[in-house]
Coordinates of C-alpha atoms in Angstrom, one line a residue:
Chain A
X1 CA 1.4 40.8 45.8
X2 CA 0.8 39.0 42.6
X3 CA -2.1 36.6 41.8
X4 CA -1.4 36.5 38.1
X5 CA -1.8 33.0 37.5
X6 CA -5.8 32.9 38.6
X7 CA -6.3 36.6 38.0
X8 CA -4.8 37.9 35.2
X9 CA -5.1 42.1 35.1
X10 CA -6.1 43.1 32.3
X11 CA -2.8 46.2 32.2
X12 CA 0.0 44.2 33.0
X13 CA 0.8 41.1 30.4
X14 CA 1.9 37.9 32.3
X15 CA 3.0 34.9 30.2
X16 CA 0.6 31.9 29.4
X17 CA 1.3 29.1 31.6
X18 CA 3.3 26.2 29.8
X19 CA 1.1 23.3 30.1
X20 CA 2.6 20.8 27.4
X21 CA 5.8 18.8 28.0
X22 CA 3.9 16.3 30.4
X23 CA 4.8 12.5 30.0
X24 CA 7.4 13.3 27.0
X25 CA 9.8 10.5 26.6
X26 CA 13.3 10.9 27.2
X27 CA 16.4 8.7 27.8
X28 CA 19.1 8.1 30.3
X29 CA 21.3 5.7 29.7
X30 CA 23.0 7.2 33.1
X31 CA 19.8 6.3 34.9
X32 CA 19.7 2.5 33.4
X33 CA 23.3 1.6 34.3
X34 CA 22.4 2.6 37.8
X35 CA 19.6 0.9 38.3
X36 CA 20.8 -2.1 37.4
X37 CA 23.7 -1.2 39.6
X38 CA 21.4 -0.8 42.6
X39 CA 19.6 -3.9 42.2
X40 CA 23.2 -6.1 42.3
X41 CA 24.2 -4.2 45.4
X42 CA 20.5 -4.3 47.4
X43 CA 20.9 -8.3 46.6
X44 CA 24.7 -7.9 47.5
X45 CA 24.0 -6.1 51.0
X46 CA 20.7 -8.3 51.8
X47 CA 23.3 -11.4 51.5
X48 CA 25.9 -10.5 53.4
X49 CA 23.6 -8.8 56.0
X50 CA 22.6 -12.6 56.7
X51 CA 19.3 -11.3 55.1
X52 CA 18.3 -14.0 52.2
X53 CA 19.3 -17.6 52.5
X54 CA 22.8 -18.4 50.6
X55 CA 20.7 -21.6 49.5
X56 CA 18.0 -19.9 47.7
X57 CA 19.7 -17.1 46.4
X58 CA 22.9 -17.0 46.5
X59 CA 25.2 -13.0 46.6
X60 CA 26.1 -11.7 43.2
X61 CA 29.7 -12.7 44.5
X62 CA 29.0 -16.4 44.5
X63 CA 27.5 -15.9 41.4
X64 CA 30.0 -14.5 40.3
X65 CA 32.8 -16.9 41.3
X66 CA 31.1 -19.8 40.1
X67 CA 30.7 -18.0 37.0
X68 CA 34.7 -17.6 37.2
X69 CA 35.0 -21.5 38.3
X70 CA 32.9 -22.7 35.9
X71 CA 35.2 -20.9 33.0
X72 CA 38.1 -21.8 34.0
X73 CA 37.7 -25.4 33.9
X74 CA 36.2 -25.1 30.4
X75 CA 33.2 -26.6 31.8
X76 CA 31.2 -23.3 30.6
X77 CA 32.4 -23.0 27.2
X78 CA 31.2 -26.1 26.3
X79 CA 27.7 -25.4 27.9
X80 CA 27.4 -22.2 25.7
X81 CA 29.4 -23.7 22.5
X82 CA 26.8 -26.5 22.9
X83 CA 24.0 -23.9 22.8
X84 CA 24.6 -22.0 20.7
X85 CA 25.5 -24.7 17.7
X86 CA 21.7 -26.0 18.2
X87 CA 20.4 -22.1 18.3
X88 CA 22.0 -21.1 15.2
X89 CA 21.8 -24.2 13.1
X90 CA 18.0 -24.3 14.2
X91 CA 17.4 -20.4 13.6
X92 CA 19.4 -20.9 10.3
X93 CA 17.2 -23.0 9.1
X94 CA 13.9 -21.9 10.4
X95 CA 15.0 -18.3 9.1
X96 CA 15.9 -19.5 5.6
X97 CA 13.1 -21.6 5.4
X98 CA 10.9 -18.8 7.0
X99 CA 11.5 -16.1 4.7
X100 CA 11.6 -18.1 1.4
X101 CA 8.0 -19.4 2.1
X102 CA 6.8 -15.9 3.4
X103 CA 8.0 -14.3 0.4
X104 CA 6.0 -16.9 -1.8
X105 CA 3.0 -16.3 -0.1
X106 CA 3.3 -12.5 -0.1
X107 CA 4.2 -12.3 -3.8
X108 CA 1.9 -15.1 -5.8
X109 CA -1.3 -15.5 -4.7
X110 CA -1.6 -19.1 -5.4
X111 CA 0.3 -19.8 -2.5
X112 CA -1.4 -17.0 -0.2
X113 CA -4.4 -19.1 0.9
X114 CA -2.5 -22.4 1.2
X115 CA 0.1 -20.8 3.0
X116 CA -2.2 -19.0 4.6
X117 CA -4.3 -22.2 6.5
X118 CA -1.3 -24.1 7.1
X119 CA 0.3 -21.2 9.1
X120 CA -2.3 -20.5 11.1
X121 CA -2.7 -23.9 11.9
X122 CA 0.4 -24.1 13.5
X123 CA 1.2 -21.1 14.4
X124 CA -0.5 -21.1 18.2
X125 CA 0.7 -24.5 19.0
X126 CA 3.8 -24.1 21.6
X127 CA 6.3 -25.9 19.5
X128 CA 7.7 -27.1 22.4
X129 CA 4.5 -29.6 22.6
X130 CA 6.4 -31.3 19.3
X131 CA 9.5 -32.3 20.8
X132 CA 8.3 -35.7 21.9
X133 CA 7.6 -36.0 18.3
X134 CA 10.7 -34.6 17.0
X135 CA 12.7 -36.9 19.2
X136 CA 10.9 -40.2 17.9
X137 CA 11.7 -38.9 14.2
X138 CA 15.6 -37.2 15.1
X139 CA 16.2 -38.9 17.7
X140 CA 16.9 -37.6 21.5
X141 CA 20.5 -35.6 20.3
X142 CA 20.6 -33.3 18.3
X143 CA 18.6 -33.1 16.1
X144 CA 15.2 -33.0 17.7
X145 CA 16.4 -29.9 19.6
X146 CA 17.7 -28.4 15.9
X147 CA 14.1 -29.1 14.4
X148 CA 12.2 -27.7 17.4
X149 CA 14.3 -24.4 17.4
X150 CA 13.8 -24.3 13.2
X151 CA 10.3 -25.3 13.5
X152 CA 10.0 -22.2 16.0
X153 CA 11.3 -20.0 14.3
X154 CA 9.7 -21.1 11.2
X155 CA 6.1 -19.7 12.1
X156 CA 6.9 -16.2 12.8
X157 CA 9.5 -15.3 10.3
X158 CA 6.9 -16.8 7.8
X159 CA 3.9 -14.5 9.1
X160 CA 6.5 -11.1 9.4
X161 CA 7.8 -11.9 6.1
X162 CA 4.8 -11.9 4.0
X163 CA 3.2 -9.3 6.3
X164 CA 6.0 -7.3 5.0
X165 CA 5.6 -7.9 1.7
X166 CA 2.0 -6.7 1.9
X167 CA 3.1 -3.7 3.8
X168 CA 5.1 -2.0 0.8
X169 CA 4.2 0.7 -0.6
X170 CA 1.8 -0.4 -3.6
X171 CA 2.7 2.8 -5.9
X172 CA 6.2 2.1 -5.6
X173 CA 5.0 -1.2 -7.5
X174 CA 2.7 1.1 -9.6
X175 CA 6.1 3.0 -10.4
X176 CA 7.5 0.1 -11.6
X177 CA 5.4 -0.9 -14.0
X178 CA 4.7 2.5 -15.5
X179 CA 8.3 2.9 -15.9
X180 CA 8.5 -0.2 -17.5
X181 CA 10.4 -2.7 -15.0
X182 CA 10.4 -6.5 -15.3
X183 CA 7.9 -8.3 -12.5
X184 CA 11.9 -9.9 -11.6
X185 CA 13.5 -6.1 -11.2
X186 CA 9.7 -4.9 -9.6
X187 CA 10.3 -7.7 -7.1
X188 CA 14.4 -7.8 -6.4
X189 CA 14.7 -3.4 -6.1
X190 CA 11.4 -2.5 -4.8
X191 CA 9.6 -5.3 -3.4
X192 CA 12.7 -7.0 -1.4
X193 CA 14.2 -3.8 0.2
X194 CA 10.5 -2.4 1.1
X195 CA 9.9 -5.1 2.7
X196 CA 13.3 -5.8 4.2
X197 CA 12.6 -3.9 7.9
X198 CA 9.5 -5.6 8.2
X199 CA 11.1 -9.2 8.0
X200 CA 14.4 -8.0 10.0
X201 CA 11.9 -7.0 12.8
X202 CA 10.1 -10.4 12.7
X203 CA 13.8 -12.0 12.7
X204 CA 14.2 -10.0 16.3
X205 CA 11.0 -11.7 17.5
X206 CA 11.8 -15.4 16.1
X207 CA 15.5 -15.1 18.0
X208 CA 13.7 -14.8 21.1
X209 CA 11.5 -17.7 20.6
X210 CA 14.1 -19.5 19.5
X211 CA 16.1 -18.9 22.9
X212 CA 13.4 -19.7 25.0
X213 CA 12.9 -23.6 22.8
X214 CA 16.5 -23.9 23.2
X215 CA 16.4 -24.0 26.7
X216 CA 13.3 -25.9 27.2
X217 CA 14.7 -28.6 24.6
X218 CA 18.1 -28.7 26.8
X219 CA 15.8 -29.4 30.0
X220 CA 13.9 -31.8 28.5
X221 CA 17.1 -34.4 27.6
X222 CA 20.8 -32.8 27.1
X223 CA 23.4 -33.2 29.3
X224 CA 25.1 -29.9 27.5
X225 CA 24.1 -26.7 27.1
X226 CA 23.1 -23.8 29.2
X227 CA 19.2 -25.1 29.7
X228 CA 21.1 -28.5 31.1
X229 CA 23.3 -26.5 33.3
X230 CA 20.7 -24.8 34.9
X231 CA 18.4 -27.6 35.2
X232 CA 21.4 -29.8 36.8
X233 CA 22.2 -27.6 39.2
X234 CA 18.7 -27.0 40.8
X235 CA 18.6 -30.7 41.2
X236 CA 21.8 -30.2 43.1
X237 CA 20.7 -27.2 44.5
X238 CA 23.5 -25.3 43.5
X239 CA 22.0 -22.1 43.2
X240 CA 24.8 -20.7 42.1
X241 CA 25.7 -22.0 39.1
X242 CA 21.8 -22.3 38.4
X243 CA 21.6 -18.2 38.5
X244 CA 25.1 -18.3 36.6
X245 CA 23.5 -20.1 33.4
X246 CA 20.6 -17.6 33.9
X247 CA 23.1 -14.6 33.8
X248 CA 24.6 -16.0 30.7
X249 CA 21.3 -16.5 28.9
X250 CA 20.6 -12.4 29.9
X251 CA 23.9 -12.0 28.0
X252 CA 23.4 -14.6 24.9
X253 CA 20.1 -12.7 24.1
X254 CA 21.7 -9.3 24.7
X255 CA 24.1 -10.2 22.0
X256 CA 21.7 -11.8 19.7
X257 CA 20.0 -8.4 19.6
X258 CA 22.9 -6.5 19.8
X259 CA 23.6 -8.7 16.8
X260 CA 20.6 -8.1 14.9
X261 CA 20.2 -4.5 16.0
X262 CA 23.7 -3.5 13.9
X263 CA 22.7 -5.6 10.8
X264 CA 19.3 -3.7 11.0
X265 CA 21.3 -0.3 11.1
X266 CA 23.8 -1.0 8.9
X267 CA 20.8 -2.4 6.3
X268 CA 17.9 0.2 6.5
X269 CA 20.6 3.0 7.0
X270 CA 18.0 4.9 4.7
X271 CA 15.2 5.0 7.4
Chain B
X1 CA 5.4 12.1 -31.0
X2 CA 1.5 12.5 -31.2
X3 CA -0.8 11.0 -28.7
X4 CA -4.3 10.4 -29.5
X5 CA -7.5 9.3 -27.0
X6 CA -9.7 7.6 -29.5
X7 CA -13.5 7.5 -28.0
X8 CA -12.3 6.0 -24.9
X9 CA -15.0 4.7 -22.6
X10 CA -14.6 2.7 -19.3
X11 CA -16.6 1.5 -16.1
X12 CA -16.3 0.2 -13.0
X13 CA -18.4 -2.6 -13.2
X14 CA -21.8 -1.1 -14.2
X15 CA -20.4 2.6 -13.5
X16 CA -19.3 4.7 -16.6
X17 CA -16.8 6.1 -15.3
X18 CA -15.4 7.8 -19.2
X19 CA -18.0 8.1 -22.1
X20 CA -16.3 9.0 -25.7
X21 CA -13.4 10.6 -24.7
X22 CA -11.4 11.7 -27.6
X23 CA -8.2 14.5 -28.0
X24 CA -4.9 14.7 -29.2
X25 CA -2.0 15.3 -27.9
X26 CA 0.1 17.1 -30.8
X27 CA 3.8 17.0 -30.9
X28 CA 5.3 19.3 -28.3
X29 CA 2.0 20.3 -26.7
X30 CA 0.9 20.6 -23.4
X31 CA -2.9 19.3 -22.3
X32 CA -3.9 19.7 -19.0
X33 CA -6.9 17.6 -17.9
X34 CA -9.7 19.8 -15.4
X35 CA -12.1 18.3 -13.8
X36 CA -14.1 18.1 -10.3
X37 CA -13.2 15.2 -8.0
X38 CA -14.9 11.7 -9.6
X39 CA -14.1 12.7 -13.3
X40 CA -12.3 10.0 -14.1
X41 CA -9.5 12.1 -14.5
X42 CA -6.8 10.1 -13.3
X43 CA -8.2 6.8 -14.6
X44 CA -8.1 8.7 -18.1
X45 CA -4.2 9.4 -17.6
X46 CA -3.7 5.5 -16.6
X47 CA -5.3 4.7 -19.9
X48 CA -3.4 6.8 -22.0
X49 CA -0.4 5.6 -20.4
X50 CA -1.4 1.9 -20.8
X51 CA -1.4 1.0 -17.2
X52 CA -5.3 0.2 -17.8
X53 CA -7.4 -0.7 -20.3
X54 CA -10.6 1.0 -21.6
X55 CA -13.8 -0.9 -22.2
X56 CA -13.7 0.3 -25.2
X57 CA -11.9 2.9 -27.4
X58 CA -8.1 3.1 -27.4
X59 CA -5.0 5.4 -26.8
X60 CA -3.2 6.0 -30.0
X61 CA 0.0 7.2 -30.9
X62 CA 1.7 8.6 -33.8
X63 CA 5.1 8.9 -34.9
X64 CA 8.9 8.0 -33.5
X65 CA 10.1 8.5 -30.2
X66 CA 12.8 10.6 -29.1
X67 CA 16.1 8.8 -29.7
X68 CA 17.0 6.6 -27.0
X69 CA 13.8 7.1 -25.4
X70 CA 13.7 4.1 -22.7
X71 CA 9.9 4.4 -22.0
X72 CA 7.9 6.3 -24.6
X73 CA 4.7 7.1 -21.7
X74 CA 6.5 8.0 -18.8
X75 CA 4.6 9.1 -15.1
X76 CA 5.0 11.6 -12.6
X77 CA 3.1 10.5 -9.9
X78 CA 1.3 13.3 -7.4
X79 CA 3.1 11.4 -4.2
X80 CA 6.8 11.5 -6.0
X81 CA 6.5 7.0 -5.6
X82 CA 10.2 7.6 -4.5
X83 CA 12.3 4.2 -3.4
X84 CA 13.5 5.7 0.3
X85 CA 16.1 3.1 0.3
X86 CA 18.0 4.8 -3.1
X87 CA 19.7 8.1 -3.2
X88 CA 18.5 10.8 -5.1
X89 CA 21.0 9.8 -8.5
X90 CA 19.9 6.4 -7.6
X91 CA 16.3 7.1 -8.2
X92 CA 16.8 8.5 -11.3
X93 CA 18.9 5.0 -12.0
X94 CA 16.5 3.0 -11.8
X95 CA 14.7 3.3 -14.8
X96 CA 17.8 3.4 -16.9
X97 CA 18.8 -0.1 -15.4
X98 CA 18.4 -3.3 -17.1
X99 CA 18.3 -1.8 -20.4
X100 CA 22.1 -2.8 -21.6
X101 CA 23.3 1.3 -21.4
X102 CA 26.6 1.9 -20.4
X103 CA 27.7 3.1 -17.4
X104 CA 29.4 6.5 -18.6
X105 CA 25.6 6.9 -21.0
X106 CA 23.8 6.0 -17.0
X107 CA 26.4 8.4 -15.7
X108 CA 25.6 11.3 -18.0
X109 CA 21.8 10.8 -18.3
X110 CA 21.8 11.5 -14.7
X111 CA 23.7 14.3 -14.5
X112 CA 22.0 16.0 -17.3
X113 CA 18.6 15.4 -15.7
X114 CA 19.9 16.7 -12.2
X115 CA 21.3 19.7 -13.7
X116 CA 18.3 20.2 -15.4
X117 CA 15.8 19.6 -12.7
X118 CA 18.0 21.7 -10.1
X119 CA 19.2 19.0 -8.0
X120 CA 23.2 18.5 -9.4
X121 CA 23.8 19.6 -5.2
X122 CA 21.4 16.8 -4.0
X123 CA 22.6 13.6 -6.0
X124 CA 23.4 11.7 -2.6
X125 CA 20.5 12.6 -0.5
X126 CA 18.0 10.4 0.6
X127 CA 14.3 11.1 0.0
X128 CA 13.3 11.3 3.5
X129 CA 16.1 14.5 3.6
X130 CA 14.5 16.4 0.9
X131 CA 11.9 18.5 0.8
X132 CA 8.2 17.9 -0.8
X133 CA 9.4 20.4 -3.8
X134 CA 12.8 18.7 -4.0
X135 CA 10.8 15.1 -3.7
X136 CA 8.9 15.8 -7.0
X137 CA 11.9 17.3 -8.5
X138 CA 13.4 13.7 -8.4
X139 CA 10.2 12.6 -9.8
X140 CA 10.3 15.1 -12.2
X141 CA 14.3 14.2 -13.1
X142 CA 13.6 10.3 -13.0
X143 CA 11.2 10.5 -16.1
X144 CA 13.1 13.0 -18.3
X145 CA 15.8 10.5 -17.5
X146 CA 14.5 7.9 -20.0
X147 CA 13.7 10.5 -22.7
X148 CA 10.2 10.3 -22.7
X149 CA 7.6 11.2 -25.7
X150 CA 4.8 11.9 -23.4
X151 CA 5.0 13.0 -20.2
X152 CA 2.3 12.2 -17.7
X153 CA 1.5 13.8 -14.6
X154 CA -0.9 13.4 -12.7
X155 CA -1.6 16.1 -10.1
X156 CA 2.3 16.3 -9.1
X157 CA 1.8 19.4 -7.2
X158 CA -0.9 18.9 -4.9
X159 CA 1.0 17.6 -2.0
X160 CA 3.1 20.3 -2.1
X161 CA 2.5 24.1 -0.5
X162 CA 1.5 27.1 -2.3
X163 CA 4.9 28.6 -2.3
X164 CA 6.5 25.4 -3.3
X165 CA 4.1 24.7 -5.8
X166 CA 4.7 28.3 -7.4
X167 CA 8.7 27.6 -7.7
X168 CA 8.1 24.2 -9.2
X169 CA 5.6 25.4 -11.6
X170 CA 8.0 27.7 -12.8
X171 CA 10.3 25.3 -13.5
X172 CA 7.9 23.1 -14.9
X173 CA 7.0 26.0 -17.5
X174 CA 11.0 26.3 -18.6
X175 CA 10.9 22.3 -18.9
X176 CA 8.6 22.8 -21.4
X177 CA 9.8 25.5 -23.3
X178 CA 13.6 24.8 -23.7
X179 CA 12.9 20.8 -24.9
X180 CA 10.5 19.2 -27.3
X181 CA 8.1 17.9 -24.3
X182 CA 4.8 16.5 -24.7
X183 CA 2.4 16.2 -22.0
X184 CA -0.5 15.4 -20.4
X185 CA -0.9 17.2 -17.1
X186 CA -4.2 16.2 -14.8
X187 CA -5.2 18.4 -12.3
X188 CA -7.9 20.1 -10.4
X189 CA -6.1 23.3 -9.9
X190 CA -7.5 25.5 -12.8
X191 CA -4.4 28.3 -12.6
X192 CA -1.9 25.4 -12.8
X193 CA -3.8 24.5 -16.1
X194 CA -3.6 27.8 -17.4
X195 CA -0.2 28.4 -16.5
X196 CA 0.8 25.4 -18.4
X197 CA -0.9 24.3 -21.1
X198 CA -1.6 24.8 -24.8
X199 CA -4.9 23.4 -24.6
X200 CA -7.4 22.0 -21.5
X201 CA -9.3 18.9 -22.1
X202 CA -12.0 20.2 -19.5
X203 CA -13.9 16.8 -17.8
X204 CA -17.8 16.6 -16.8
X205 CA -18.5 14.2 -14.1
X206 CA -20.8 10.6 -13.6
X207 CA -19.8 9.6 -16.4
X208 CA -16.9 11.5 -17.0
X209 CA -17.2 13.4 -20.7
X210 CA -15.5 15.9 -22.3
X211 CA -17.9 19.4 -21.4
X212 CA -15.3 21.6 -23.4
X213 CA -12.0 22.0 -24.9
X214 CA -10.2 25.3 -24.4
X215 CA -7.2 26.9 -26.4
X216 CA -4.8 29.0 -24.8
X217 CA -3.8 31.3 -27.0
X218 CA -0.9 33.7 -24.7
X219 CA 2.1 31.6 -25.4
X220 CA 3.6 30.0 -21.7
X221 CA 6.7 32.0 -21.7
X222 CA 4.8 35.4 -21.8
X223 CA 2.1 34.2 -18.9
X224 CA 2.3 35.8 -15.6
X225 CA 0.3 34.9 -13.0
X226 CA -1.3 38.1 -12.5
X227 CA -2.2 38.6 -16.2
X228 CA -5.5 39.8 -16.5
X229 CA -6.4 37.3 -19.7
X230 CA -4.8 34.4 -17.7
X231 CA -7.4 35.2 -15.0
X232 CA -10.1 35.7 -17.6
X233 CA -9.7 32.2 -18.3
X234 CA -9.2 30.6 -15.1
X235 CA -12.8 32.1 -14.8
X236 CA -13.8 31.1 -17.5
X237 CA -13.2 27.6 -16.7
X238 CA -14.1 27.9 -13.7
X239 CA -17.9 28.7 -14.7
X240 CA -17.4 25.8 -17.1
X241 CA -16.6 23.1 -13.9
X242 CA -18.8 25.2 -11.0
X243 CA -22.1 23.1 -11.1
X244 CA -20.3 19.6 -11.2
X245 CA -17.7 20.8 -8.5
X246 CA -20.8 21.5 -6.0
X247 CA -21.9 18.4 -6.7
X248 CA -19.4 16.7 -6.0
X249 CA -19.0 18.6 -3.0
X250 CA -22.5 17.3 -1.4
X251 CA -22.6 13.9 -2.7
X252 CA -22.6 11.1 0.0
X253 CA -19.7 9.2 -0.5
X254 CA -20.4 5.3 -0.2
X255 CA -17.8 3.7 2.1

């Protein structure tokens, strides 16, 4: 008989218990695909076992042909075409715009309190709230929804971008100048790349803001585009195609930070 | 080329920080800087180097820089200031860009100062791959790079370990005796001074003035680390920096 754990003997050695290892993060991609796997085919079964109303949520199947309906008579590419020509020329802009100013408040300090106010000003207000606004100024097409997206997306990238800037490494500036480098070269190789993951990180956060003012804007007045789509066919009740357009908006952010994710490696390859 | 500290004061605001301050730096000659914690060492070093400016006094220098010297006062800093983003050779490229060289001159000012800092095997590393000893060696190889007149250093071994700090000291002393190398080397770690230099500039604290300025008379290349004379004068210091160094130790520091 041997009690060693509670009572070691002093003759015989017996190994200290392990206690570490507890709550140590690991992955499984194997894991994630079958969860998600599961989920499809609970819904799937609770459907066809008569389970869940075909009204109120329709089986993965439906889903899945009026996914395949919807493609087929084009009627889906030009939902997502129409979406994603508003998401990129709004994000575009809001991006450009975004990190220009950020890096003028981050580097002179004549803008920094300015900048400063006026961001924070407008930085909690759901941008969303300025549409009405933007549509008496743009109008109700397209280019309310582009200025609501860009104004979005402004705010954040701003706040990442000089929040970057103030995040690098201050004797890597120190280096510069003892070594002699123009304020131009201190700011283009050491300023710019230090503070390059900081702003790609803030561009991750802006895409998703950007997504989710897309598809409000496209609810409010569009008759194109995947927030339109959705919105339609809950009017019709076609819960289908309404989960459909949801689907496709799980994959169009998947891809936007798919997107961003391999930039991001392919930039800070270094980290 | 001669560097000279001409009765250099300074404060911070209405704290001396450096009263009357005044060495030379002669051609070829290493002078470490002792001193407990709250000196001024450091700030002394950014003065001589021009990177701040004394309240009153100057840094002086004498005579030509080396040929093609890029940047006459030229740092090592005590945590490497390494761009992570550059490869090793790429470090040591950036303070020879901008300066209208040309690419083959870039090409073999970097290979000679690899070679001669150790590190010809590591040109496409990235910092984050290297070691702390390696780190500094790429400091080390980015400011012989531009052919300095003085070299500056301020403490550039005290993030490294003991063993690591022995190898590079070594290499530091065979730096200094194959090339005509002046420098100023700060540090708190009196056998690194001894080690090294010709002379130490030894530093009273609050306000920081100069308590006593030792010769070393064993030249570098015949030192040994357990020399009895080298350790006569590490004591010897060391008696000279005792008092302020307790002090320092039990002062409450104002955060």
């Amino acid at each position: 008989m041997r009690d060693v754990a509670m009572t070691p003997s002093l003759e015989a050695p017996t190994p200290v218990p392990f206690r570490g290892g507890l709550f140590t993060p690991g992955t499984n991609r194997i894991a994630g695909a079958l969860a998600l796997a599961g989920l499809i085919a609970l819904w799937q079964a609770a459907s066809s076992l008569g389970l869940i109303s075909p009204i109120f949520a329709p089986s993965p199947l439906r889903v899945a042909n009026a996914l395949t309906g919807m493609a087929q008579s084009g009627e889906l590419q030009n939902h997502i075409m129409a979406s994603l020509g508003r998401l990129f020329g709004g994000y575009a802009l809001g991006m450009t715009g975004g990190v220009l100013v950020g890096l003028m408040i981050g580097l002179f300090g004549v803008f920094r309190s300015a900048g400063i106010a006026v961001v924070s000003a407008f930085f909690p207000i759901p941008k969303i709230a300025l549409l009405p606004l933007f549509i008496l100024w743009f109008g109700i097409g397209e280019g309310s929804k582009v200025a609501t997206i860009a104004f979005g997306t402004f705010f954040p990238t701003v706040v990442a971008t000089y929040g970057a800037v103030d995040n690098v490494d201050r004797s890597l500036v120190r280096m510069g100048r003892a070594f002699g480098l123009s304020p131009f070269a201190i700011i283009r190789k050491i300023i710019l790349p230090g503070s390059l993951p900081g702003i790609i990180s803030g561009l991750k956060i802006a895409s998703s803001i950007g997504i989710v003012l897309l598809i409000a804007a496209e609810m409010i007045g569009a008759n194109q585009g995947v927030g339109a789509l959705v919105l339609a066919a809950g009017n019709l009740m076609q819960t289908d195609q309404l989960i459909a357009g949801v689907v496709m908006l799980s994959v169009l952010g998947l891809t936007i930070a798919g997107v961003i994710g391999a930039i991001e490696k392919r930039l800070l390859a270094w980290r | 080329m001669r560097l000279i500290a001409d009765r250099i004061h300074h404060t911070y605001g209405p704290l001396p920080v450096l009263e009357d301050i005044s060495f030379t730096v002669e051609d070829g000659e290493v002078v470490a800087v002792v001193g407990p914690s709250g000196c001024g060492k450091s700030t002394l070093l950014r003065i001589l180097g021009g990177l701040e400016k004394p309240a009153s006094g100057q840094a002086l220098s004498a005579g030509e820089p080396p040929a093609g010297s890029l940047n006459p006062y030229t740092f090592v800093f005590q945590d490497f200031a390494l761009l992570p983003w550059r490869t090793v050779s790429e470090n040591v490229r950036l303070p020879l860009e901008g300066h209208g060289l040309g690419e083959a001159e870039i090409k073999d000012r970097i290979a000679d100062t690899l070679a001669r800092t150790k590190l010809s095997d590591f040109a496409d590393a990235y910092p984050k791959q290297l070691s702390g000893g390696m780190k500094q060696r790429v400091g080390i190889a980015r400011a012989l790079a531009v052919k300095p007149a003085i070299l500056l250093m301020d403490e550039p071994l005290s993030a490294l370990d003991a063993q690591t700090r022995e190898l590079l000291m070594d290499d530091l002393v065979q730096l200094h005796d194959q090339g005509n190398l002046s420098s100023v080397y700060v540090t708190h770690n009196l056998d690194e001074a001894v080690r090294l230099a010709d002379k130490v500039v030894v530093l009273r604290r609050r306000p920081g003035r100069i308590n006593a300025l030792v010769e070393l008379k064993v030249p570098r290349a015949e030192r040994d680390g357990s020399d009895a004379e080298m350790a006569r004068q590490t004591r010897e210091l060391w008696q000279l920096i005792r008092a302020d160094a307790e002090a320092a130790d039990r002062e409450i520091v104002d955060a």
